[in-house]
Each structure stands twice: as structure tokens, then as C-alpha cells.
Amino acid sequence: MNEFERALCRYIGEENLKKIQTVKIGIAGAGGLGSNCAFNLVRSGFKRLKIVDFDVVEPSNLDRQFYFSDQVGMCKVK
């Protein structure tokens, strides 16, 4: 268990963390809502995400999504 997981266990307990880490979550879209949901789910201990989005990163995405200027034109999901 890493330092982040130990800190999370203080709030939710080790048993609940183990449950969270086995849950499979699907996210449709990696835009403003989907990318933020994925980011926060991972920070909450979830590890098994499937993100589907056929869009590419546009310059207008940079102010509200977790992408950088060198990623413009790349697929949002690999």
C-alpha cells in the first residue's frame, strides 16, 4: 500500500478501499465533465476506468479540461 492509499484508508477504511479498487467504471466522453469525473474518481481510489471518446484535443478544451497545449490535435483517449 502506497502513501496515498494509506492516507485514503484513514477516511474510508482498508476494506472499503479494496472494494473501490475493484469496481469497474465506464465514462462516456473525456470532455469538460468526463475528464473531471475521471480525475476525481482516480483521486478517490478508483483504479479501473474505461473512458470512451473519439474526439481530439482542441485549443478551446485547454481552459476546462486536463490537457496541455502540446496535446492539441491528439486523441483525447488512447
Coordinates of N, CA and C in Angstrom, one line a residue:
M1 N 0.9 -1.2 0.0 CA 0.0 0.0 0.0 C 0.9 1.2 0.0
N2 N 0.6 2.2 -0.9 CA 1.5 3.4 -1.0 C 0.9 4.4 0.0
E3 N 1.7 5.5 0.0 CA 1.3 6.6 1.0 C -0.1 7.2 0.7
F4 N -0.4 7.4 -0.6 CA -1.7 7.9 -0.9 C -2.8 7.0 -0.4
E5 N -2.6 5.7 -0.6 CA -3.7 4.7 -0.2 C -3.8 4.7 1.3
R6 N -2.7 4.8 2.0 CA -2.7 4.8 3.5 C -3.5 6.0 4.0
A7 N -3.3 7.1 3.4 CA -4.0 8.4 3.7 C -5.5 8.2 3.5
L8 N -5.8 7.6 2.3 CA -7.2 7.4 2.0 C -7.9 6.4 3.0
C9 N -7.2 5.4 3.4 CA -7.7 4.5 4.4 C -8.1 5.1 5.7
R10 N -7.5 6.2 6.1 CA -7.8 6.9 7.3 C -9.3 7.4 7.3
Y11 N -9.7 7.7 6.1 CA -11.1 8.2 5.9 C -12.1 7.2 5.6
I12 N -11.8 6.2 4.8 CA -12.8 5.2 4.4 C -12.6 3.8 4.8
G13 N -11.4 3.5 5.4 CA -11.1 2.2 5.9 C -10.5 1.3 4.8
E14 N -9.7 0.4 5.2 CA -9.0 -0.5 4.2 C -9.9 -1.4 3.4
E15 N -10.9 -1.9 4.1 CA -11.9 -2.8 3.4 C -12.6 -2.0 2.3
N16 N -13.1 -0.8 2.6 CA -13.8 0.0 1.6 C -12.8 0.4 0.4
L17 N -11.6 0.6 0.7 CA -10.6 1.0 -0.3 C -10.4 -0.2 -1.2
K18 N -10.3 -1.4 -0.7 CA -10.2 -2.6 -1.5 C -11.4 -2.8 -2.4
K19 N -12.6 -2.5 -1.9 CA -13.8 -2.6 -2.7 C -13.8 -1.6 -3.9
I20 N -13.4 -0.4 -3.5 CA -13.4 0.7 -4.5 C -12.4 0.3 -5.6
Q21 N -11.3 -0.2 -5.3 CA -10.2 -0.5 -6.3 C -10.6 -1.6 -7.2
T22 N -11.6 -2.4 -6.9 CA -12.1 -3.5 -7.8 C -13.2 -3.1 -8.7
V23 N -13.9 -2.0 -8.4 CA -15.0 -1.5 -9.2 C -14.6 -1.1 -10.6
K24 N -15.4 -1.5 -11.6 CA -15.1 -1.1 -13.0 C -16.1 0.1 -13.3
I25 N -15.6 1.2 -13.8 CA -16.4 2.3 -14.1 C -16.2 2.7 -15.6
G26 N -17.3 3.0 -16.3 CA -17.3 3.5 -17.6 C -17.7 4.9 -17.7
I27 N -16.9 5.7 -18.5 CA -17.1 7.1 -18.7 C -17.3 7.4 -20.1
A28 N -18.4 7.9 -20.6 CA -18.6 8.3 -22.0 C -18.3 9.7 -22.2
G29 N -17.1 9.9 -22.8 CA -16.7 11.3 -23.1 C -15.6 11.8 -22.2
A30 N -14.6 12.4 -22.7 CA -13.5 12.9 -22.0 C -13.4 14.4 -22.1
G31 N -14.6 15.0 -22.2 CA -14.7 16.5 -22.3 C -14.6 17.1 -20.9
G32 N -15.3 18.3 -20.8 CA -15.3 19.0 -19.5 C -15.8 18.2 -18.3
L33 N -16.9 17.5 -18.5 CA -17.4 16.7 -17.4 C -16.7 15.3 -17.2
G34 N -16.5 14.6 -18.3 CA -15.8 13.3 -18.3 C -14.4 13.3 -17.7
S35 N -13.6 14.3 -18.2 CA -12.2 14.3 -17.8 C -12.1 14.7 -16.3
N36 N -13.0 15.6 -15.8 CA -13.0 16.0 -14.4 C -13.5 14.8 -13.5
C37 N -14.5 14.1 -14.0 CA -15.0 12.9 -13.3 C -13.9 11.9 -13.1
A38 N -13.2 11.6 -14.2 CA -12.1 10.6 -14.2 C -11.0 11.0 -13.2
F39 N -10.6 12.3 -13.3 CA -9.6 12.8 -12.4 C -10.0 12.6 -11.0
N40 N -11.2 13.0 -10.6 CA -11.6 12.9 -9.2 C -11.9 11.4 -8.8
L41 N -12.3 10.6 -9.7 CA -12.5 9.2 -9.3 C -11.2 8.5 -9.0
V42 N -10.1 8.8 -9.8 CA -8.8 8.3 -9.5 C -8.3 8.8 -8.2
R43 N -8.5 10.1 -7.9 CA -8.1 10.6 -6.6 C -8.8 10.1 -5.5
S44 N -10.0 9.5 -5.7 CA -10.8 8.9 -4.7 C -10.5 7.4 -4.5
G45 N -9.5 6.9 -5.3 CA -9.1 5.5 -5.1 C -9.5 4.5 -6.1
F46 N -10.4 4.9 -7.1 CA -10.8 4.0 -8.1 C -9.7 3.8 -9.1
K47 N -9.5 2.6 -9.6 CA -8.4 2.3 -10.5 C -8.8 1.7 -11.8
R48 N -10.0 1.2 -12.0 CA -10.4 0.6 -13.2 C -11.4 1.4 -14.0
L49 N -10.9 2.3 -14.8 CA -11.8 3.2 -15.6 C -11.7 2.8 -17.0
K50 N -12.8 2.9 -17.7 CA -12.8 2.7 -19.2 C -13.4 4.0 -19.7
I51 N -12.6 4.8 -20.4 CA -13.1 6.1 -20.9 C -13.2 6.0 -22.4
V52 N -14.3 6.4 -23.0 CA -14.5 6.3 -24.4 C -14.8 7.7 -24.9
D53 N -14.0 8.1 -25.9 CA -14.2 9.4 -26.6 C -13.4 9.4 -27.9
F54 N -14.1 9.7 -29.0 CA -13.5 9.6 -30.3 C -13.0 11.0 -30.8
D55 N -13.0 12.0 -29.9 CA -12.7 13.4 -30.2 C -11.2 13.6 -30.0
V56 N -10.7 14.7 -30.6 CA -9.3 15.1 -30.4 C -9.3 16.4 -29.6
V57 N -8.2 16.7 -29.0 CA -8.0 17.8 -28.1 C -8.0 19.1 -29.0
E58 N -8.8 20.0 -28.7 CA -8.9 21.3 -29.4 C -8.3 22.4 -28.5
P59 N -7.8 23.5 -29.1 CA -7.4 24.6 -28.2 C -8.4 25.1 -27.2
S60 N -9.7 25.1 -27.6 CA -10.7 25.6 -26.7 C -10.9 24.6 -25.5
N61 N -10.4 23.4 -25.5 CA -10.5 22.5 -24.4 C -9.6 22.8 -23.3
L62 N -8.5 23.5 -23.5 CA -7.4 23.7 -22.6 C -7.8 24.4 -21.3
D63 N -8.8 25.3 -21.3 CA -9.1 26.0 -20.1 C -10.0 25.3 -19.2
R64 N -10.6 24.2 -19.6 CA -11.6 23.5 -18.7 C -11.3 22.0 -18.6
Q65 N -10.3 21.4 -19.3 CA -10.1 20.0 -19.3 C -8.6 19.8 -19.0
F66 N -8.3 18.5 -18.6 CA -6.9 18.2 -18.2 C -6.0 17.8 -19.4
Y67 N -5.8 18.8 -20.2 CA -4.9 18.6 -21.4 C -3.9 19.8 -21.4
F68 N -2.8 19.7 -22.2 CA -1.8 20.7 -22.3 C -1.7 21.1 -23.8
S69 N -1.1 22.3 -24.0 CA -1.0 22.8 -25.4 C -0.3 21.9 -26.3
D70 N 0.7 21.1 -25.9 CA 1.4 20.2 -26.8 C 0.5 19.0 -27.1
Q71 N -0.7 18.8 -26.5 CA -1.5 17.7 -26.8 C -2.6 18.1 -27.8
V72 N -2.7 19.3 -28.3 CA -3.7 19.8 -29.2 C -3.5 18.9 -30.5
G73 N -4.7 18.4 -31.0 CA -4.7 17.6 -32.2 C -4.6 16.1 -31.9
M74 N -4.2 15.7 -30.7 CA -4.1 14.3 -30.3 C -5.5 13.8 -29.9
C75 N -5.6 12.5 -30.0 CA -6.9 11.9 -29.5 C -7.0 12.1 -28.0
K76 N -8.2 12.3 -27.5 CA -8.4 12.5 -26.0 C -8.1 11.2 -25.3
V77 N -8.4 10.1 -25.9 CA -8.3 8.8 -25.2 C -7.4 7.9 -26.1
K78 N -6.5 7.2 -25.5 CA -5.7 6.2 -26.2 C -6.1 4.8 -25.8

